[in-house]
Amino acid sequence: MRPLFHPAIEDVRPEAILHALSDPERAAIFAQIAGGGSGGTCAAFANMRERVIPKSSLSNHIKVLREAGLIRCERQGVEMHNHSRCSELDERFPGLAMAILSAYGWLPGEAKAD
Amino acid sequence: MRPLFHPAIEDVRPEAILHALSDPERAAIFAQIAGGGSGGTCAAFANMRERVIPKSSLSNHIKVLREAGLIRCERQGVEMHNHSRCSELDERFPGLAMAILSAYGWLPGEAKAD
DNA sequence: ATCAACAGTTCCGAATTTCCGAACTATGGA
DNA sequence: TCCATAGTTCGGAAATTCGGAACTGTTGAT
């Protein structure tokens, strides 16, 4: 369990990113992690968008985001801290993450309307 | 069969676009349509990326792209002509389509490496 | 050291989605 | 009319996703 797998930035595939963010729930979680607002622990995402996300689903969402190369996860004590890999990503795929979050209307700093 | 469904631009959802383009085969088809190089008929996409795409799959890919709002399709005689909705899309989701095609390395005008 | 609580993961069966061959439909020409 | 062409629909097998229940790993209390 210790060494959680994270793809090297050069192994990150665009299709994985698009697939990961094509689920609005997952995209909302990523937006929150990228925004840096929450502590970044999984529990912070338990209810996104007016729905309670079952924790097995949540765990899976985080895993998909991690394996797609969107976030980095590390255990700190009993909880898992997640943070985005936006700067690395933006170097590899310029403008991608930003355009996607913006399309959802969830760019860090924007209002969360839709 | 005549009135093929096309979503109004304001009904286009980002998740549908990401889902449609999270399949590299579909993304390659869209890149080709957006590039405008081919005549835009389905037959032109029969073998993308070193694989022969079965025509039922191809038909389905086109349908997914159309219903996601990425392309517009109209019958001209016996064949179907497809063209991209890039300009409308770029107004609604600025930079999105471009960032995605660029991530794949298929921006119109770029080399198709990767 | 043992126990309990907590945060998150894994397992696995049900539901949904995707894939693609075969059959079908629509259009245009001979 | 009959055929060829271009694409669509059908339907079942395969793959993926979802989520409840059970499990693991860590911390703090006794």
XYZ file of C-alpha atoms (C1' of nucleotides) in Angstrom:
288
model
C 0.000 0.000 0.000
C 2.812 2.428 0.718
C 4.150 3.192 -2.721
C 1.055 4.488 -4.490
C 1.594 4.514 -8.205
C 1.952 7.876 -9.930
C 2.771 8.036 -13.630
C 5.804 10.061 -14.610
C 4.654 13.236 -16.298
C 5.969 12.083 -19.655
C 3.871 8.922 -19.400
C 0.651 10.822 -18.859
C -1.756 10.249 -21.748
C -4.303 12.805 -22.890
C -7.014 10.156 -23.229
C -6.606 9.276 -19.562
C -7.015 12.887 -18.550
C -10.096 13.351 -20.690
C -11.599 10.135 -19.455
C -10.943 11.052 -15.831
C -12.495 14.489 -16.211
C -15.413 13.364 -18.368
C -17.164 12.405 -15.142
C -18.536 15.608 -13.627
C -18.197 14.236 -10.107
C -14.540 13.479 -10.672
C -14.024 16.809 -12.379
C -15.574 18.558 -9.396
C -13.224 16.726 -7.056
C -10.268 17.693 -9.212
C -11.446 21.301 -9.331
C -11.580 21.362 -5.547
C -8.122 19.821 -5.224
C -6.740 22.208 -7.839
C -8.402 25.109 -6.086
C -6.552 24.054 -2.962
C -9.431 25.169 -0.784
C -10.119 21.973 1.113
C -7.542 20.181 3.195
C -7.295 17.779 0.290
C -8.410 14.735 2.248
C -10.915 12.356 0.706
C -13.478 13.022 3.405
C -13.658 16.606 2.161
C -15.233 15.362 -1.069
C -17.856 13.134 0.479
C -20.681 15.279 -0.804
C -20.061 17.020 -4.067
C -22.765 18.604 -6.157
C -25.661 17.845 -3.841
C -25.015 14.118 -3.722
C -23.424 11.927 -1.117
C -20.685 9.946 -2.801
C -20.241 6.448 -1.340
C -16.746 6.098 -0.041
C -15.810 3.175 -2.245
C -16.774 5.262 -5.255
C -14.849 8.187 -3.872
C -11.780 6.057 -3.366
C -12.078 4.885 -6.928
C -12.487 8.424 -8.264
C -9.308 9.468 -6.497
C -7.505 6.473 -7.913
C -8.623 7.329 -11.451
C -7.449 10.924 -11.038
C -4.130 9.736 -9.611
C -3.449 7.164 -12.317
C -4.378 9.667 -15.002
C -1.615 11.882 -13.622
C -3.907 14.662 -12.474
C -3.197 14.489 -8.776
C -0.552 13.309 -6.365
C -1.583 11.479 -3.190
C 0.359 10.834 -0.051
C -0.609 9.397 3.235
C -0.158 11.678 6.222
C -0.991 9.796 9.338
C -4.400 8.253 9.015
C -5.541 10.429 6.170
C -4.620 10.849 2.541
C -3.593 14.232 1.245
C -4.216 15.006 -2.381
C -2.805 17.816 -4.411
C -2.955 18.649 -8.069
C -0.141 18.258 -10.578
C -1.342 21.299 -12.507
C 2.022 22.911 -13.044
C 3.655 19.757 -14.422
C 0.575 19.095 -16.506
C 0.425 22.556 -17.908
C 3.950 22.176 -19.132
C 3.153 18.927 -20.889
C -0.325 19.862 -22.135
C -0.485 23.639 -22.180
C -3.863 25.068 -21.328
C -5.605 21.702 -21.122
C -6.554 21.465 -17.465
C -7.476 25.123 -17.380
C -9.689 24.905 -20.462
C -11.488 21.899 -19.003
C -12.139 23.423 -15.601
C -13.193 26.610 -17.323
C -15.614 24.673 -19.527
C -17.244 23.260 -16.426
C -17.315 26.768 -14.992
C -15.098 25.665 -12.132
C -11.913 27.518 -12.804
C -10.258 28.248 -9.433
C -11.552 31.646 -8.517
C -14.663 31.504 -10.689
C -18.156 31.151 -9.367
C -19.490 27.606 -9.460
C -22.537 28.311 -11.559
C -23.615 26.186 -14.488
C -33.500 9.475 -40.899
C -33.475 12.944 -42.357
C -33.520 15.147 -39.307
C -30.322 14.052 -37.573
C -30.213 15.399 -34.061
C -27.721 18.146 -33.298
C -27.701 19.775 -29.872
C -28.032 23.541 -29.785
C -24.705 25.045 -28.839
C -26.036 26.156 -25.457
C -27.083 22.591 -24.678
C -23.622 21.188 -25.296
C -22.161 19.734 -22.087
C -18.452 19.662 -21.342
C -18.659 16.095 -20.032
C -20.024 14.961 -23.384
C -17.144 16.596 -25.207
C -14.554 15.090 -22.905
C -16.141 11.689 -23.102
C -16.298 11.831 -26.893
C -12.670 12.853 -27.210
C -11.369 10.498 -24.510
C -11.342 7.789 -27.149
C -8.213 8.325 -29.257
C -9.880 6.879 -32.318
C -12.754 9.315 -32.019
C -10.378 12.152 -31.275
C -8.403 11.297 -34.419
C -11.578 11.372 -36.480
C -12.507 14.722 -35.003
C -9.015 16.059 -35.659
C -9.329 15.052 -39.262
C -12.749 16.649 -39.620
C -11.543 19.786 -37.862
C -8.474 19.854 -40.069
C -10.829 19.858 -43.021
C -8.392 17.808 -45.064
C -10.579 14.858 -45.995
C -13.811 15.227 -47.841
C -15.473 14.647 -44.493
C -17.258 11.465 -45.490
C -17.239 8.523 -43.101
C -15.389 6.319 -45.538
C -12.428 8.650 -45.212
C -11.979 7.502 -41.616
C -12.156 3.783 -42.229
C -8.572 3.267 -41.194
C -7.256 5.610 -38.584
C -4.100 5.077 -36.628
C -3.064 1.830 -38.296
C -6.298 0.038 -37.581
C -9.310 -0.736 -39.722
C -12.386 0.539 -37.933
C -15.465 -1.621 -38.526
C -18.136 0.477 -40.114
C -20.701 -0.038 -37.383
C -18.153 1.269 -34.910
C -17.333 4.147 -37.184
C -20.985 5.043 -37.520
C -21.269 4.992 -33.771
C -18.180 7.180 -33.327
C -19.652 9.761 -35.667
C -22.900 9.665 -33.762
C -21.128 10.228 -30.451
C -19.226 13.194 -31.894
C -22.423 14.623 -33.346
C -24.484 14.231 -30.184
C -21.691 15.735 -28.126
C -21.975 18.820 -30.319
C -18.530 18.494 -31.862
C -19.556 18.000 -35.465
C -22.431 18.657 -37.789
C -23.505 15.986 -40.260
C -25.594 16.275 -43.360
C -26.424 13.850 -46.057
C -25.336 14.810 -49.554
C -26.596 12.245 -51.967
C -25.515 8.822 -50.845
C -22.802 10.008 -48.531
C -22.672 11.872 -45.252
C -20.640 15.016 -44.985
C -19.234 15.946 -41.619
C -17.778 19.225 -40.528
C -16.650 20.528 -37.199
C -18.470 23.033 -35.027
C -15.188 24.476 -33.792
C -16.056 28.128 -34.071
C -19.337 27.790 -32.154
C -17.621 25.575 -29.623
C -14.757 27.908 -29.127
C -17.166 30.651 -28.267
C -18.903 28.511 -25.682
C -15.797 26.764 -24.295
C -12.846 28.956 -25.171
C -9.683 27.063 -25.947
C -11.115 23.648 -25.118
C -11.100 21.884 -28.463
C -7.757 23.391 -29.349
C -6.136 22.359 -26.077
C -7.402 18.812 -26.509
C -6.236 18.398 -30.084
C -2.958 19.973 -29.110
C -2.581 17.528 -26.213
C -2.954 14.661 -28.649
C -0.421 16.373 -30.872
C -3.020 16.686 -33.629
C -3.590 20.371 -33.817
C -4.453 21.188 -37.435
C -1.135 22.038 -38.979
C 0.958 20.141 -36.438
C 2.846 16.965 -37.162
C 1.073 13.803 -36.063
C 3.793 12.432 -33.811
C 3.293 10.566 -30.527
C -0.056 -4.630 24.650
C -4.704 -4.382 23.548
C -8.555 -2.074 21.962
C -11.489 1.082 19.510
C -12.156 4.573 16.139
C -11.178 6.511 11.911
C -9.734 7.085 6.836
C -9.450 4.865 3.085
C -9.060 0.335 0.111
C -10.449 -4.042 -1.781
C -13.737 -7.442 -3.191
C -17.347 -8.857 -5.917
C -21.977 -9.059 -7.965
C -25.404 -6.082 -10.442
C -26.161 -2.618 -13.766
C -24.561 -0.009 -17.526
C -21.841 0.813 -21.569
C -19.049 -0.466 -25.502
C -17.877 -3.227 -29.399
C -18.697 -5.133 -33.846
C -20.727 -8.701 -37.250
C -24.890 -9.330 -39.681
C -28.900 -7.593 -41.487
C -31.104 -3.551 -42.976
C -32.211 1.263 -45.253
C -31.655 5.117 -48.311
C -29.909 7.204 -52.462
C -28.216 7.337 -57.235
C -27.046 5.328 -61.522
C -27.417 1.715 -65.387
C -36.135 -2.512 -62.083
C -31.941 -4.001 -60.211
C -27.475 -3.179 -58.437
C -23.848 -0.786 -55.970
C -22.572 2.353 -52.585
C -22.646 4.709 -47.911
C -24.148 4.443 -43.810
C -27.528 2.809 -39.812
C -29.679 -0.416 -36.701
C -29.988 -4.672 -34.133
C -28.557 -7.727 -30.713
C -25.542 -10.437 -27.966
C -20.737 -10.891 -26.010
C -17.166 -8.407 -23.588
C -15.590 -4.756 -20.836
C -16.418 -1.090 -17.560
C -18.603 1.215 -13.709
C -21.043 1.430 -9.344
C -21.505 0.758 -4.487
C -22.361 -2.122 -0.134
C -19.882 -5.003 2.955
C -15.800 -6.515 4.678
C -11.047 -5.456 5.250
C -6.363 -2.879 6.219
C -3.406 0.338 8.241
C -2.670 4.154 11.525
C -3.437 6.765 15.762
C -4.758 7.562 20.402
C -6.630 5.824 24.814
C -6.482 2.681 28.576
